[in-house]
Coordinates of C-alpha atoms (C1' of nucleotides) in Angstrom, one line a residue:
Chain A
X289 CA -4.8 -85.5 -147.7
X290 CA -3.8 -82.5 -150.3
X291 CA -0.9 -80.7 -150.2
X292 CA -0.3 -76.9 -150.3
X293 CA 2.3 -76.5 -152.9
X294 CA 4.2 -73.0 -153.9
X295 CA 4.3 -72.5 -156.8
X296 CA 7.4 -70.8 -156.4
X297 CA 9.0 -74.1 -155.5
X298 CA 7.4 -76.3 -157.9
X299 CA 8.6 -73.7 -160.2
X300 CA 12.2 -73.7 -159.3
X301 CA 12.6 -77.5 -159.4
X302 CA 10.9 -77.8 -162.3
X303 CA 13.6 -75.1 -163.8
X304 CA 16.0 -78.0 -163.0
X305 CA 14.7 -80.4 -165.1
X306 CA 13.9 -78.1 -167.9
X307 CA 17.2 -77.1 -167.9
X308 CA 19.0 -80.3 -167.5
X309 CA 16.2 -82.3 -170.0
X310 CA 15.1 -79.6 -172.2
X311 CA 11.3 -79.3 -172.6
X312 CA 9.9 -81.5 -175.1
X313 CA 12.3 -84.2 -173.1
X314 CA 10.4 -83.5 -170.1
X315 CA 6.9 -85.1 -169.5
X316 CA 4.1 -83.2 -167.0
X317 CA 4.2 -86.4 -165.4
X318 CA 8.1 -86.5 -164.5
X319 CA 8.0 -82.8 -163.4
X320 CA 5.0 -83.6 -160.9
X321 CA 7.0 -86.8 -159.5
X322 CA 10.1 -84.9 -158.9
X323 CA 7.5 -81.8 -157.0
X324 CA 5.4 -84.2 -155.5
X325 CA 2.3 -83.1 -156.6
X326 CA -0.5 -84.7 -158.9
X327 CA -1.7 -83.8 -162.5
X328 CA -4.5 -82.2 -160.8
X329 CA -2.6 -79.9 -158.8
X330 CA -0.4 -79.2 -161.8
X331 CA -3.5 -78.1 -163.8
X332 CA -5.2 -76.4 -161.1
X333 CA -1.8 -74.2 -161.0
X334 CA -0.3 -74.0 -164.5
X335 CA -2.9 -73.1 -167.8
X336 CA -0.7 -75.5 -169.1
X337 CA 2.6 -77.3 -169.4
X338 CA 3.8 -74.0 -172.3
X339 CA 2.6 -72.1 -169.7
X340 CA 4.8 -73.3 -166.8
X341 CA 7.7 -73.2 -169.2
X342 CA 6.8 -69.2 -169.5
X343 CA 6.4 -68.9 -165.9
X344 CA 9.6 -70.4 -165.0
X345 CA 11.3 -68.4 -167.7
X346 CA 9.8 -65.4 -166.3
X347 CA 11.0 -66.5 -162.3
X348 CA 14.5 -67.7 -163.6
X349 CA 14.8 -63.8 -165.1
X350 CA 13.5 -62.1 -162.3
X351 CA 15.6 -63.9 -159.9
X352 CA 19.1 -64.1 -162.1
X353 CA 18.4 -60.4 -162.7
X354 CA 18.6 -59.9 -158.8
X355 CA 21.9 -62.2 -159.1
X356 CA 23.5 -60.4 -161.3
X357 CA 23.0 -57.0 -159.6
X358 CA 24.4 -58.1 -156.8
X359 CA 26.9 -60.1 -157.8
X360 CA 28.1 -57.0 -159.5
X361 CA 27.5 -54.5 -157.5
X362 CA 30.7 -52.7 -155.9
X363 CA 32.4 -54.8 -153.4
X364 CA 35.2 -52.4 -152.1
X365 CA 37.7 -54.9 -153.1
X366 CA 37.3 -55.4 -156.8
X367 CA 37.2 -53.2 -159.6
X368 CA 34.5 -53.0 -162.2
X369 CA 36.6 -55.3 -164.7
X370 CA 37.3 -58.1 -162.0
X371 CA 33.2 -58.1 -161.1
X372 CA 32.7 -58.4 -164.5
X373 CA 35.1 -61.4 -165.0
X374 CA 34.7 -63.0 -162.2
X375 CA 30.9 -63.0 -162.5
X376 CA 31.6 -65.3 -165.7
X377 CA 33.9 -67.1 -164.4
X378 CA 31.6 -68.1 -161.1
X379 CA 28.5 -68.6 -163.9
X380 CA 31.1 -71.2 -165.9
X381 CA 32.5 -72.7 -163.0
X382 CA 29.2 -73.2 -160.8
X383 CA 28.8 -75.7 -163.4
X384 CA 28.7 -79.1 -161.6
X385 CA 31.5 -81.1 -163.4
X386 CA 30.1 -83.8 -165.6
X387 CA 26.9 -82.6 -165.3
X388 CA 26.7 -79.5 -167.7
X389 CA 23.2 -78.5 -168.4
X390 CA 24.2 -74.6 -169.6
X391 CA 22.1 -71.4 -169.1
X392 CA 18.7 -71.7 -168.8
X393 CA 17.3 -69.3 -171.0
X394 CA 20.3 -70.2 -173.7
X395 CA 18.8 -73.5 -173.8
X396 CA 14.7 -72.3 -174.2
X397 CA 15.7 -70.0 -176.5
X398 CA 17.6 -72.5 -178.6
X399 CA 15.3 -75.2 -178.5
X400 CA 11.8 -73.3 -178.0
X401 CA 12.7 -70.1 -179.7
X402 CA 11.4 -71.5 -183.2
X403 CA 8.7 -74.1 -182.3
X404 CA 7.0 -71.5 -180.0
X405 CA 7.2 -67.6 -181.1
X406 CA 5.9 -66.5 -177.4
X407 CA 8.8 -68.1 -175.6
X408 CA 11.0 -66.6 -178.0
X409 CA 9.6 -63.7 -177.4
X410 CA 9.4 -64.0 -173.4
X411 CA 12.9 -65.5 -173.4
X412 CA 14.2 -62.6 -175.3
X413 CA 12.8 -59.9 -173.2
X414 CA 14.8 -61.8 -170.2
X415 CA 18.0 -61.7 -172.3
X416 CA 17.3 -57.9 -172.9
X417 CA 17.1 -57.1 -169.1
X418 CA 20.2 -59.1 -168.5
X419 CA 22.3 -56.8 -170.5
X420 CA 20.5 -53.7 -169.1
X421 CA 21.9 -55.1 -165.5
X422 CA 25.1 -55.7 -166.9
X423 CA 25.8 -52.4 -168.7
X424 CA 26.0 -49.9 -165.5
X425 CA 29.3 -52.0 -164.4
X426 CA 30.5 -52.3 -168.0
X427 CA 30.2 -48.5 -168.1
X428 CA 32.0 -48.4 -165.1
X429 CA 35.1 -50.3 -166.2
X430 CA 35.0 -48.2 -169.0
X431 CA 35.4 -44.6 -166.6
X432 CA 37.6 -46.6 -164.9
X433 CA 40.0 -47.1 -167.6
X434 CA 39.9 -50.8 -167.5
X435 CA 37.9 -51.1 -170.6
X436 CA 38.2 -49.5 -173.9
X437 CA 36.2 -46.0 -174.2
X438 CA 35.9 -46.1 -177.8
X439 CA 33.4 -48.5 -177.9
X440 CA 29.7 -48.4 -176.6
X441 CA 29.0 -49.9 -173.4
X442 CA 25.7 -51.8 -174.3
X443 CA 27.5 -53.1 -177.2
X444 CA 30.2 -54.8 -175.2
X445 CA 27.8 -56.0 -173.1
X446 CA 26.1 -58.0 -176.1
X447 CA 29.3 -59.3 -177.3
X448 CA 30.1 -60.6 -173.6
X449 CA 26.7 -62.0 -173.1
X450 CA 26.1 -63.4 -176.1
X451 CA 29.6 -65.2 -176.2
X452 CA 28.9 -66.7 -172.9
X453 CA 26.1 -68.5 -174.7
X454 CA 27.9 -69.9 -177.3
X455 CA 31.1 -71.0 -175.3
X456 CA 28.1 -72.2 -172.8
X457 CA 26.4 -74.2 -175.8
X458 CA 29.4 -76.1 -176.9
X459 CA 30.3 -76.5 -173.6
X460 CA 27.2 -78.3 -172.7
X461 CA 28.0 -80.5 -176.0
X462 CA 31.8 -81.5 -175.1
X463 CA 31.1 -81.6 -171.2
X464 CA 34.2 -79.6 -170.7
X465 CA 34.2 -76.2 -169.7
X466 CA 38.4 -75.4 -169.9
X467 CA 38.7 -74.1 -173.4
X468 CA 35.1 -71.7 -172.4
X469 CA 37.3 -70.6 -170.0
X470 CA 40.2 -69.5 -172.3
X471 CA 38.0 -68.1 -175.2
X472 CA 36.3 -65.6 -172.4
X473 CA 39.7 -64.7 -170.7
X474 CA 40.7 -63.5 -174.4
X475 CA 37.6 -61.4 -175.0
X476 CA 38.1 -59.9 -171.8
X477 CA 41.7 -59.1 -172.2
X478 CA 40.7 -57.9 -175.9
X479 CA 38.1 -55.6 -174.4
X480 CA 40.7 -53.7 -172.2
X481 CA 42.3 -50.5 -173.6
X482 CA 44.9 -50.0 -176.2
X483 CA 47.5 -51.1 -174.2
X484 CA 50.4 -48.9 -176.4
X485 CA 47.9 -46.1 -176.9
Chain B
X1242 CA 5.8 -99.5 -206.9
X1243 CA 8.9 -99.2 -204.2
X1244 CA 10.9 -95.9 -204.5
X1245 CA 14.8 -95.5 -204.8
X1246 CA 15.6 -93.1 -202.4
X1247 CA 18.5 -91.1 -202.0
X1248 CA 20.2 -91.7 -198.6
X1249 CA 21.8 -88.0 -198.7
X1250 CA 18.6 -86.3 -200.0
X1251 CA 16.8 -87.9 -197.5
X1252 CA 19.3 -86.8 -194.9
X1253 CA 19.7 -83.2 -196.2
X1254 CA 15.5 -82.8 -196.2
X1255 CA 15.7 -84.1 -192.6
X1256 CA 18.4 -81.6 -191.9
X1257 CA 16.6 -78.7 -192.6
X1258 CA 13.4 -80.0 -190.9
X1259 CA 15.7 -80.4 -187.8
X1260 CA 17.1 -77.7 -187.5
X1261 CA 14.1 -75.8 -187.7
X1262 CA 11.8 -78.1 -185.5
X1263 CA 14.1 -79.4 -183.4
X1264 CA 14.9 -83.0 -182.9
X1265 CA 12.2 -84.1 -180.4
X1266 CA 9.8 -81.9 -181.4
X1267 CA 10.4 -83.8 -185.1
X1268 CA 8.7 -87.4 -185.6
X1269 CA 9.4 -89.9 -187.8
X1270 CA 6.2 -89.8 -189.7
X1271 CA 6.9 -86.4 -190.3
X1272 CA 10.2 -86.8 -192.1
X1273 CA 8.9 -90.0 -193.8
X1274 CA 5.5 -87.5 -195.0
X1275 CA 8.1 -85.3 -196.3
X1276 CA 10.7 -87.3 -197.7
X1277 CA 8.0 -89.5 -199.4
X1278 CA 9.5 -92.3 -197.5
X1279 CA 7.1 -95.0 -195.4
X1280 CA 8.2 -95.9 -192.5
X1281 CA 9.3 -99.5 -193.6
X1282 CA 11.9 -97.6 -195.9
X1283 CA 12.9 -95.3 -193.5
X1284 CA 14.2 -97.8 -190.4
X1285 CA 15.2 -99.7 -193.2
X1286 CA 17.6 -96.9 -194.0
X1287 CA 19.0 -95.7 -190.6
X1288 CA 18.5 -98.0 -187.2
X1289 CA 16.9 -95.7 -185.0
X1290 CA 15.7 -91.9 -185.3
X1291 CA 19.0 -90.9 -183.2
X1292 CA 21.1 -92.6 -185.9
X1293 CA 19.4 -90.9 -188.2
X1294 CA 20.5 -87.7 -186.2
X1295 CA 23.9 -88.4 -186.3
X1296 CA 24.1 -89.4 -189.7
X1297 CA 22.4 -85.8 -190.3
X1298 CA 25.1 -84.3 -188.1
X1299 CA 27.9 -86.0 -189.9
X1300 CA 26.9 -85.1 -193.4
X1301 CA 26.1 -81.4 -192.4
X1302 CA 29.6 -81.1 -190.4
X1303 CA 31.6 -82.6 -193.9
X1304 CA 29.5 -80.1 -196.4
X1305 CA 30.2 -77.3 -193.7
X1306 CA 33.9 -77.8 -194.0
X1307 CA 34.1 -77.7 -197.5
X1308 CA 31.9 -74.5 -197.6
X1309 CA 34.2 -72.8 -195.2
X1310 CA 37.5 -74.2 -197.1
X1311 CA 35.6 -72.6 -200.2
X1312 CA 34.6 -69.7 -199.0
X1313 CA 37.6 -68.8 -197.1
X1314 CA 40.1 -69.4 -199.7
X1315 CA 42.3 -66.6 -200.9
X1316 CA 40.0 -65.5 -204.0
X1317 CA 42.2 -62.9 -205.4
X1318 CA 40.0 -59.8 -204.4
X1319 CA 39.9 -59.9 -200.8
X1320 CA 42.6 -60.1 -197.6
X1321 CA 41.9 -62.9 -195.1
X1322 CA 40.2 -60.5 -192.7
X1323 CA 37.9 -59.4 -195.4
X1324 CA 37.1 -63.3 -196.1
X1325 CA 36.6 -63.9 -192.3
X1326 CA 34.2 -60.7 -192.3
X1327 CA 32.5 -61.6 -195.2
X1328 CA 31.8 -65.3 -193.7
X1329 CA 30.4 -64.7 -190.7
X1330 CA 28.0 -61.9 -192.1
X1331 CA 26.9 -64.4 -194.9
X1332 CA 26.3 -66.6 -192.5
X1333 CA 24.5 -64.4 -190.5
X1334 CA 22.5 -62.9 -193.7
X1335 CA 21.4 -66.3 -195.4
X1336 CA 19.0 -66.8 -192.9
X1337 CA 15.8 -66.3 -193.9
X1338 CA 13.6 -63.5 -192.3
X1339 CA 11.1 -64.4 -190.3
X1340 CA 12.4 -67.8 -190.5
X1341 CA 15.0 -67.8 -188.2
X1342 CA 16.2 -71.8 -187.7
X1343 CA 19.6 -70.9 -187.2
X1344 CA 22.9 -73.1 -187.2
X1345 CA 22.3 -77.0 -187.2
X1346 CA 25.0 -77.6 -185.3
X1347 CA 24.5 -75.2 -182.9
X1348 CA 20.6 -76.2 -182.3
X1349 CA 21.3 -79.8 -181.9
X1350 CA 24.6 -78.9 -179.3
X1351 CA 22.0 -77.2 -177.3
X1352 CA 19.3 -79.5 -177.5
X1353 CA 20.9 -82.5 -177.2
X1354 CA 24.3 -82.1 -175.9
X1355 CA 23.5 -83.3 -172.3
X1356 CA 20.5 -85.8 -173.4
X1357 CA 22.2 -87.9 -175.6
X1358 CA 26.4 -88.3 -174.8
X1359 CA 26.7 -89.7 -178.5
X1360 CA 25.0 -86.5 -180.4
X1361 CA 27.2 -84.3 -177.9
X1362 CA 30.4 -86.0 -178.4
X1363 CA 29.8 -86.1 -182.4
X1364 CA 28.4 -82.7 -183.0
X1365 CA 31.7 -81.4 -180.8
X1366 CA 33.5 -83.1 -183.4
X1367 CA 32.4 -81.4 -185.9
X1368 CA 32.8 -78.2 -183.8
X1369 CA 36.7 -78.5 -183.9
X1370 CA 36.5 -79.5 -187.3
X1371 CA 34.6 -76.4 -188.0
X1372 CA 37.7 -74.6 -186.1
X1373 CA 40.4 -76.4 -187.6
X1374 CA 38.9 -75.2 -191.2
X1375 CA 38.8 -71.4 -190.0
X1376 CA 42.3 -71.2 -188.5
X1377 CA 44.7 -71.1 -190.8
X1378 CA 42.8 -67.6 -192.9
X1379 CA 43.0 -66.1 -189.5
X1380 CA 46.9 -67.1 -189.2
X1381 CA 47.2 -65.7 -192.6
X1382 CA 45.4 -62.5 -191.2
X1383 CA 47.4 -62.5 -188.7
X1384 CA 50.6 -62.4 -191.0
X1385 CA 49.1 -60.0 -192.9
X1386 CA 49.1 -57.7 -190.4
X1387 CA 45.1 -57.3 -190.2
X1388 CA 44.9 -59.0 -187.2
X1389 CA 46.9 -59.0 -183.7
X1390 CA 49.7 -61.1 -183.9
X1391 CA 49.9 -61.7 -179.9
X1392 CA 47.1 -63.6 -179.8
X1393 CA 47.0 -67.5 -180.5
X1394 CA 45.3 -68.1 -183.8
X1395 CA 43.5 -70.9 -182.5
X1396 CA 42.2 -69.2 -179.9
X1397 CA 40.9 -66.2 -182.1
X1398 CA 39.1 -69.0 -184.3
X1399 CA 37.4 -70.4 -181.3
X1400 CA 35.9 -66.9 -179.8
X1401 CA 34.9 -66.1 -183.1
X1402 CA 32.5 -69.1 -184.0
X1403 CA 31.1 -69.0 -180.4
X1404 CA 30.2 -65.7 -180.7
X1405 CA 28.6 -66.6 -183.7
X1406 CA 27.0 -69.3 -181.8
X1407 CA 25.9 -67.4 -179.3
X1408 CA 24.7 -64.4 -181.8
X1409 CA 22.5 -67.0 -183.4
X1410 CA 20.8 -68.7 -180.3
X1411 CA 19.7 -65.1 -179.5
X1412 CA 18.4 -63.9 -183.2
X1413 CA 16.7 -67.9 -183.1
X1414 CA 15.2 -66.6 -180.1
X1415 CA 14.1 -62.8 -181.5
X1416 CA 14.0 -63.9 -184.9
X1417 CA 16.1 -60.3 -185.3
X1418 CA 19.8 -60.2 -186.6
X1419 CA 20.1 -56.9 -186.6
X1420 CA 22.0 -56.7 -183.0
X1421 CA 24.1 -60.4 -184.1
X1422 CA 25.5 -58.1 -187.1
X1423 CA 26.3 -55.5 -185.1
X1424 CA 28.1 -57.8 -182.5
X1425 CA 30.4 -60.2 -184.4
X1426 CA 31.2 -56.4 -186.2
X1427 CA 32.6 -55.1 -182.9
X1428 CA 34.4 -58.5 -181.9
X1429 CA 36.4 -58.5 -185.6
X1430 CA 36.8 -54.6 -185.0
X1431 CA 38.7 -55.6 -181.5
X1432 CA 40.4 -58.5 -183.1
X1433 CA 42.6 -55.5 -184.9
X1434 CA 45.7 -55.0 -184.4
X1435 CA 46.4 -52.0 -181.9
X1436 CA 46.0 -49.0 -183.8
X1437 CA 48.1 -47.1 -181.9
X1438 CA 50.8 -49.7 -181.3
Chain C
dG507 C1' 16.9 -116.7 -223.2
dT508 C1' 14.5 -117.3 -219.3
dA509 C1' 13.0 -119.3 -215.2
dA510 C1' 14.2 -119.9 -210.3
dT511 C1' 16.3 -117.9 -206.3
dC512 C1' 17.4 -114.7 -202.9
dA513 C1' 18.6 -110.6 -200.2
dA514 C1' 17.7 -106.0 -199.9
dA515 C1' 14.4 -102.4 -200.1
dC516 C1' 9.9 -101.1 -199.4
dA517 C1' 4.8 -100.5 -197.9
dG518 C1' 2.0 -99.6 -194.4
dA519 C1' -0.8 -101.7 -190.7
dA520 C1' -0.3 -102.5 -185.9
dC521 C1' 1.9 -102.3 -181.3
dG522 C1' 2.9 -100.9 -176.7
dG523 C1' 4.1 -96.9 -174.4
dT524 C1' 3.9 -92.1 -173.4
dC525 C1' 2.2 -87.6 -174.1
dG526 C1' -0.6 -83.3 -172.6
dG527 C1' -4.8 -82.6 -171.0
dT528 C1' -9.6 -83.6 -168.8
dA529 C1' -13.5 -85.4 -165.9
dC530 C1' -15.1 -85.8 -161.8
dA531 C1' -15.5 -87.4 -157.2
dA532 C1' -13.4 -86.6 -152.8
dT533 C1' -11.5 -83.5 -149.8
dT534 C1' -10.4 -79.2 -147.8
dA535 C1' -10.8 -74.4 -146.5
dA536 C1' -14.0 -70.3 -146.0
Chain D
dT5 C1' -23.0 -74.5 -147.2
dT6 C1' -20.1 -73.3 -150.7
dA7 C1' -16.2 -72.6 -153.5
dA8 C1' -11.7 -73.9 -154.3
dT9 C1' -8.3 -77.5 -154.5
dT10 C1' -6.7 -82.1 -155.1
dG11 C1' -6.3 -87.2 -156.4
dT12 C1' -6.8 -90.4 -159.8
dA13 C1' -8.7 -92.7 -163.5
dC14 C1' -8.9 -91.9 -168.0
dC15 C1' -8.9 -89.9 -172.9
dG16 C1' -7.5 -89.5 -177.7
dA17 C1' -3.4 -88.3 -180.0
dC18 C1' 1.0 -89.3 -181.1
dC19 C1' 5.4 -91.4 -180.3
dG20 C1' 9.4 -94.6 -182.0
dT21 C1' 9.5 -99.0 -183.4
dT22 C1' 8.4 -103.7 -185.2
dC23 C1' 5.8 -106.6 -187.8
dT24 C1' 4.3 -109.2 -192.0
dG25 C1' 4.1 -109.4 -196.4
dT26 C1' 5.3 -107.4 -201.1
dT27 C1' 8.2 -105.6 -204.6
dT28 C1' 12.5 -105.1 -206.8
dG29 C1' 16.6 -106.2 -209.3
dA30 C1' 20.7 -108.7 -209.5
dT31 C1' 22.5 -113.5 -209.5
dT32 C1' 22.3 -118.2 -210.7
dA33 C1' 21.0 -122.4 -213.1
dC34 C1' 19.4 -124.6 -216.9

DNA sequence: GTAATCAAACAGAACGGTCGGTACAATTAA
DNA sequence: TTAATTGTACCGACCGTTCTGTTTGATTAC
């Protein structure tokens, strides 16, 4: 009997194991086992297996663009600073212990971005709307007084964004997420005002 | 007629193939075609592709310290800060346009880090290696009064290089370094000392 | 001096396994 | 009936590795 898959789903798990085995590590074959479906349904669905990996880079930034909007948004309890730390804190911490695959689009871009110039590409656009959601609340902290006015607001975004991929990266390597932790807290607190000023 | 080959020329060729291809997306036959080895000499030279990884990883993490103790040392014309600077944008600038491959440490954290436990633990070696070679020109930065003393020096050192990490990762991705320039600028500009203190 | 010996290095064909992708009949939905 | 979808066997290419046999150069024996 065939199965109705959606491709939404199918795309979400296989997310998973893309982030967790990278993609030349992961075989069309494994990522139909784990969805249950069969090559044919795989091919009747996805142009093929580069094209999934673009399709779930495309879901992945549609949906974490949504996440962080609204994990960002105002809360009536926190200020724009706290949202903005807390929301890399939660991302380091959601982490399961042990079990460290990193960000997904820090990963594709890392290990795709050279071998296949339209993932780079793709994966790069997602980066790029990440820091467009992330700037409006960076701007706030910054009318807020909580963050330094001197600087531009989409380039402290970068610097925050980009060093969550690197502390993510060796993170992933090390399995140990403490001293990501640390190196973040210290941007952050170097991002505040003057404090004599 | 047998060819002597050159373990560490072998090694430093495979390097550079790595770090642009990536390690699974890199076969054997491909190193041996461009090494000149056969395969015969090249299992008889490392045990297994993965040892041949971490051999790669070991040599590139010794030559790296050395290039950092040599290009950080006090040279008579510039402060520490100025040495740091130049560094990082050297680093960043020595890539070659349009060819992108980025850090081989980096790369190989990202890619391999959670697929092999080995490569992870030995390329996080040669992270803190990395940091233990950069420390001490930022204490002396810090002494000179071109950095802010409050901060732990170890600490500095670390959100430095994964912000270079990350910087990377995302110009791999774009294969643009114009934004990674303009980043690590703004973190060493924040890494002042207060101006107004 | 030189012939015999031997382990290491090398050459490259071959192996079993896996890869992404396809062919096509069977099944389902319209 | 017809078109779309699915299940499965299968393809050629490629993978890391192993294999057998050869070459090499140093060591040993005479």
């Amino acid at each position: 009997m065939n199965i109705k898959h959606d491709k939404v789903n199918v795309l979400k798990t296989g997310m998973a194991l893309l982030c967790s085995k990278g993609y030349s590590n992961l075989g069309v074959d494994e990522i139909c086992k784990v969805t249950g479906m069969t090559k044919g349904a795989f091919y009747n669905a996805f142009k093929s297996k580069e094209q999934f990996l673009i399709e779930a880079v495309l879901l992945y930034g549609e949906n974490n663009v949504k996440r962080i909007k609204s994990e960002l948004e105002p809360n009536g309890q926190n200020s724009a600073f706290e949202r903005l730390q807390m929301f890399y804190h939660k991302m380091l911490k959601a982490q399961p212990r042990n079990n460290f695959t990193g960000c997904f689009i820090n990963n594709i871009m890392s290990e795709m971005g050279f071998v296949s110039e339209l993932v780079g590409i793709e994966s790069s656009k997602e980066f790029v709307k990440f820091i467009d959601a992330i700037v409006p609340t960076v701007m706030e902290a910054q009318e807020n007084g909580e963050m330094n006015r001197e600087l531009d607001a989409r380039q402290i975004t970068e610097l925050l964004h980009s060093t969550f991929y690197g502390v993510l990266t060796i993170a992933k390597s090390s399995q140990n997420i403490d001293q990501s932790i640390l190196t973040i807290n210290l941007l952050f607190n170097n991002l505040k005002p003057n404090q004599n000023a």
